[in-house]
Amino acid sequence: MMDSKEAYADSHQKIPYRRRAWLWVASALIFWSLVGYRNRFNNGRPLEEKPGEKVGNVHWEQCKSFPHSDCGSITVPKDYFNSEAGTAKIAFARYNATKLPKKGSVFLNPGGPGGAGMRLATFLGPKIAALVGPQWDLIGFDPRGIGMTTPAVRCFPDPIAERLFLSNTVIEQGITVSSIANLSSETLRDELLLQYEQFLAMKQAQAQLCEKNMGDELKYMGTATVVRDIEFMSKVFDGEDAPINYWGGSYGSILGTYLVNMLPDRVGHVLIDGIADAVQWSSEPSRYWPRNWLSSTESTYELFLKDCAQAGPRLCALAHSVGQPWQNIERRLESFFSKLAHSPLPVPFGVRPGFLTSGAARGLMLINLYSPSLWPQNAENFAQAMKGNATALFNTMVPDYRLDNGGRSGSRDLSRLAVTCLDSPPPSSPEDYPTAEELVDVGLETLRARSIHFGLSTGISEPDGGCEYWPVRGPERFTGPWNATLRTPMLIISNTYDPITPIASGLKINSLMPNSSILVIQNGPGHCSLSMPSLCTIKQSLQYFAGEMPTNGTLCQVDQPTFPDEKEEDFRLQALSASDRELLEAAEEVGKWMLEQKLS
Ligand SMILES: *[C@@H]1O[C@H](CO)[C@@H](O)[C@H](O)[C@H]1NC(C)=O
Ligand SMILES: *[C@@H]1O[C@H](CO)[C@@H](O)[C@H](O)[C@H]1NC(C)=O
Ligand SMILES: *[C@@H]1O[C@H](CO)[C@@H](O)[C@H](O)[C@H]1NC(C)=O
Ligand SMILES: *[C@@H]1O[C@H](CO)[C@@H](O)[C@H](O)[C@H]1NC(C)=O
Ligand SMILES: *[C@@H]1O[C@H](CO)[C@@H](O)[C@H](O)[C@H]1NC(C)=O
Ligand SMILES: *[C@@H]1O[C@H](CO)[C@@H](O)[C@H](O)[C@H]1NC(C)=O
């Protein structure tokens, strides 16, 4: 993960392409989630809590290795509705505007939930500045419970205990659906039931660990509290009445939607990308979320298969001949998933010794769809696995436990659940707790109605569920209304083929705020627009942050094919102006980093 420290020493240096990069691709709502968070500042450890910290205090410290950014922490009320609760300390970094006059600060969120954001303003600072313009200070911060912010989520006694707990379970490997041929089959039902029984037992164990090791400290990590933190920081950094500006994708779109609707009179420029449906997020338990998330997944999978078939075996290792029917590739993959369900593949020489299950392979194919720039590499990994060598594919899923050094910095612990369980509605009584049977029913319905291939495959990238056992509720849960009137419309960016944050959700948020939002549609695949950057989309964002409103409904094309021929790619890039090339490189770098932050 963030192991190659030296590579990050210079924030202008290119991110080295790492073999396992794409894997970290995932969590949609995570997408932009940060793991492997190993900032040199404080060695990635949570900040010490010193007694007597006063609310509003800001400590500035030098960001080690990032001379162009300032790092620091700010003391905020732990609970904005109860001053007795004490304080929390938000870790942040600021990348200064490089051109005067300054227009204000833009708060950044990398997704998740569970993503730490300081790095967005340290080593990615110059790249994000290229995407929003030079006149903004960029503020990256670690949201509640996450990274170096305190209190941090520490439900597990240590990261090794967490890793041992998860290894080879349904939470790590995903749910196996042995065959999609007959969704009414009793055999399939029985297989699923066993897996969901294990799932529920694990969720109870997690919740009991959190109760014992975190207790009430877990109450202050919901999205509404993070919105209050952003407002608090904005007042301290920019002044009482300064507009709050924001940039975020994936889960960051949830945070952005909460922000504009909780504080409509306070916000200025707000860009959200890769839209998750905040209305559903706040009003339904997480077992129903995939119904919305997966509404473009099948069409994205089909696009992947078609592009692969058309590219042929030289560019896409899953194709057997140029222009063969894409359905042939789909059938071969499906028989691979079915075979694995009964005979998992041994992986003796992976990151750790292990085996590849069908659930894992299907989940990894879904994660693959998030990141079109890695489609060729992924096709190669799947092709190898189908020939019996699953090492490369397995390695994309399993974090390298050796990188943890027994320390904390590589572990996200349960920071995602700490957010989702406070945001979603609690069951009214234990009689309402979902049983394994009910989870099977909901899952089968998602397969039937939404995504026959991946309806049960979101678990690896979006590890939700079990909030009925969560030990605490927060002081504030925002549930709308979602139709705020804003002085400056919010910019919404949606891809036509986003496998986890579908365009339907972008259209929905846009339709709730018809006069206060602008939808720009990127006609291409991938999770969030930066997963396959388009110069057109980038320029719409730049224009927006410069104060010129894009036209609602603008359709932007992507610039490159999904299975590119390297020589043709070189020609294409050479044909661009130097400034366009720079924009595209900045976007690619930010997009790649965001997608690398998946899983932990
Ligand atoms: C950023 O700007 C502030 C205020 O103008 C200044 O005090 C600080 O030194 C600047 N930081 C860097 C790294 O240039
Ligand atoms: C599907 O499974 C059910 C239950 O096992 C069985 O009754 C039905 O005949 C199967 N349908 C097909 C098309 O095989
Ligand atoms: C299996 O794949 C891995 C990773 O691609 C490679 O290093 C290894 O040599 C392969 N093993 C065999 C037996 O081909
Ligand atoms: C916004 O939605 C709320 C609740 O759904 C509704 O009562 C209110 O009339 C709406 N406001 C506007 C301006 O449409
Ligand atoms: C949006 O603006 C139009 C034209 O000014 C107006 O007719 C309409 O009522 C507005 N809709 C909302 C929801 O504010
Ligand atoms: C904005 O554009 C979207 C996408 O074309 C469309 O669905 C929506 O109706 C438009 N909104 C307004 C207010 O015209």
Short mmCIF file of N, CA, C and O in Angstrom, two decimals, residues 39-48 50 53 58-74 89-94 118 122 148:
data_model
loop_
_atom_site.label_atom_id
_atom_site.label_comp_id
_atom_site.label_asym_id
_atom_site.label_seq_id
_atom_site.Cartn_x
_atom_site.Cartn_y
_atom_site.Cartn_z
N ASN A 39 1.22 8.55 6.37
CA ASN A 39 1.81 9.85 6.17
C ASN A 39 3.04 9.98 7.05
O ASN A 39 3.07 9.48 8.14
N ARG A 40 4.01 10.69 6.56
CA ARG A 40 5.20 10.85 7.38
C ARG A 40 4.93 11.75 8.58
O ARG A 40 5.62 11.70 9.58
N PHE A 41 3.95 12.60 8.43
CA PHE A 41 3.58 13.46 9.54
C PHE A 41 3.13 12.59 10.68
O PHE A 41 2.22 11.78 10.55
N ASN A 42 3.80 12.67 11.81
CA ASN A 42 3.46 11.87 12.99
C ASN A 42 3.50 10.37 12.69
O ASN A 42 2.86 9.58 13.38
N ASN A 43 4.22 9.98 11.66
CA ASN A 43 4.32 8.56 11.30
C ASN A 43 2.98 7.88 11.15
O ASN A 43 2.85 6.69 11.37
N GLY A 44 1.96 8.62 10.82
CA GLY A 44 0.66 8.00 10.58
C GLY A 44 -0.06 7.59 11.85
O GLY A 44 -1.10 6.96 11.78
N ARG A 45 0.48 7.95 13.00
CA ARG A 45 -0.23 7.57 14.23
C ARG A 45 -1.25 8.64 14.59
O ARG A 45 -1.05 9.81 14.29
N PRO A 46 -2.34 8.25 15.26
CA PRO A 46 -3.27 9.27 15.70
C PRO A 46 -2.56 10.28 16.59
O PRO A 46 -1.61 9.93 17.28
N LEU A 47 -3.03 11.50 16.54
CA LEU A 47 -2.43 12.54 17.36
C LEU A 47 -2.67 12.23 18.83
O LEU A 47 -3.68 11.66 19.19
N GLU A 48 -1.73 12.65 19.66
CA GLU A 48 -1.92 12.48 21.10
C GLU A 48 -3.02 13.42 21.55
O GLU A 48 -3.10 14.54 21.10
N LYS A 50 -4.06 15.81 24.27
CA LYS A 50 -3.49 16.46 25.44
C LYS A 50 -4.64 17.05 26.25
O LYS A 50 -5.56 17.61 25.69
N GLU A 53 -7.08 20.85 25.95
CA GLU A 53 -7.14 21.43 24.62
C GLU A 53 -8.40 22.30 24.53
O GLU A 53 -9.49 21.85 24.89
N VAL A 58 -5.71 25.74 17.03
CA VAL A 58 -5.10 25.13 15.84
C VAL A 58 -3.62 24.98 16.11
O VAL A 58 -2.97 25.91 16.56
N HIS A 59 -3.11 23.77 15.90
CA HIS A 59 -1.66 23.55 15.98
C HIS A 59 -1.14 23.38 14.58
O HIS A 59 -1.58 22.49 13.86
N TRP A 60 -0.20 24.21 14.19
CA TRP A 60 0.42 24.02 12.88
C TRP A 60 1.71 23.24 13.06
O TRP A 60 2.45 23.47 14.00
N GLU A 61 1.94 22.32 12.17
CA GLU A 61 3.22 21.62 12.18
C GLU A 61 3.68 21.51 10.74
O GLU A 61 2.87 21.54 9.82
N GLN A 62 4.98 21.36 10.60
CA GLN A 62 5.48 21.19 9.25
C GLN A 62 5.04 19.84 8.72
O GLN A 62 5.05 18.86 9.46
N CYS A 63 4.62 19.78 7.45
CA CYS A 63 4.35 18.48 6.86
C CYS A 63 5.68 17.93 6.43
O CYS A 63 6.28 18.46 5.49
N LYS A 64 6.13 16.89 7.06
CA LYS A 64 7.43 16.34 6.66
C LYS A 64 7.30 15.84 5.22
O LYS A 64 6.31 15.25 4.84
N SER A 65 8.28 16.09 4.43
CA SER A 65 8.35 15.68 3.02
C SER A 65 7.47 16.50 2.09
O SER A 65 7.50 16.28 0.89
N PHE A 66 6.63 17.37 2.61
CA PHE A 66 5.76 18.14 1.72
C PHE A 66 5.91 19.63 2.01
O PHE A 66 5.06 20.23 2.67
N PRO A 67 7.01 20.22 1.54
CA PRO A 67 7.31 21.61 1.91
C PRO A 67 6.27 22.60 1.41
O PRO A 67 6.20 23.71 1.92
N HIS A 68 5.44 22.18 0.44
CA HIS A 68 4.48 23.14 -0.09
C HIS A 68 3.14 23.09 0.63
O HIS A 68 2.20 23.78 0.25
N SER A 69 3.04 22.24 1.65
CA SER A 69 1.78 22.16 2.39
C SER A 69 2.05 22.40 3.88
O SER A 69 3.16 22.18 4.36
N ASP A 70 1.04 22.85 4.57
CA ASP A 70 1.09 22.99 6.02
C ASP A 70 0.20 21.92 6.64
O ASP A 70 -0.94 21.73 6.20
N CYS A 71 0.70 21.22 7.64
CA CYS A 71 -0.09 20.21 8.33
C CYS A 71 -0.51 20.76 9.69
O CYS A 71 0.11 21.68 10.22
N GLY A 72 -1.51 20.17 10.26
CA GLY A 72 -1.91 20.65 11.58
C GLY A 72 -3.06 19.87 12.14
O GLY A 72 -3.47 18.84 11.59
N SER A 73 -3.54 20.37 13.27
CA SER A 73 -4.73 19.76 13.86
C SER A 73 -5.55 20.87 14.48
O SER A 73 -5.02 21.92 14.86
N ILE A 74 -6.83 20.64 14.54
CA ILE A 74 -7.73 21.64 15.10
C ILE A 74 -8.64 20.96 16.12
O ILE A 74 -9.13 19.86 15.88
N LYS A 89 -9.98 15.98 17.89
CA LYS A 89 -8.93 16.72 17.21
C LYS A 89 -8.86 16.25 15.77
O LYS A 89 -8.62 15.08 15.49
N ILE A 90 -9.13 17.18 14.85
CA ILE A 90 -9.15 16.84 13.43
C ILE A 90 -7.78 17.13 12.82
O ILE A 90 -7.30 18.26 12.90
N ALA A 91 -7.19 16.10 12.22
CA ALA A 91 -5.91 16.27 11.54
C ALA A 91 -6.17 16.76 10.11
O ALA A 91 -7.06 16.25 9.44
N PHE A 92 -5.42 17.75 9.68
CA PHE A 92 -5.65 18.28 8.33
C PHE A 92 -4.34 18.72 7.70
O PHE A 92 -3.31 18.82 8.37
N ALA A 93 -4.40 18.96 6.41
CA ALA A 93 -3.26 19.57 5.71
C ALA A 93 -3.83 20.60 4.75
O ALA A 93 -4.95 20.46 4.26
N ARG A 94 -3.06 21.66 4.54
CA ARG A 94 -3.52 22.70 3.61
C ARG A 94 -2.48 22.92 2.53
O ARG A 94 -1.30 23.08 2.82
N MET A 118 -5.87 13.81 4.43
CA MET A 118 -4.74 14.74 4.47
C MET A 118 -3.90 14.69 3.20
O MET A 118 -3.46 15.71 2.69
N THR A 122 -1.50 17.09 0.57
CA THR A 122 -0.04 17.05 0.64
C THR A 122 0.49 16.57 -0.72
O THR A 122 0.68 17.38 -1.61
N MET A 148 -5.35 10.10 11.37
CA MET A 148 -4.71 10.70 12.54
C MET A 148 -5.67 11.51 13.41
O MET A 148 -5.27 12.07 14.42
#
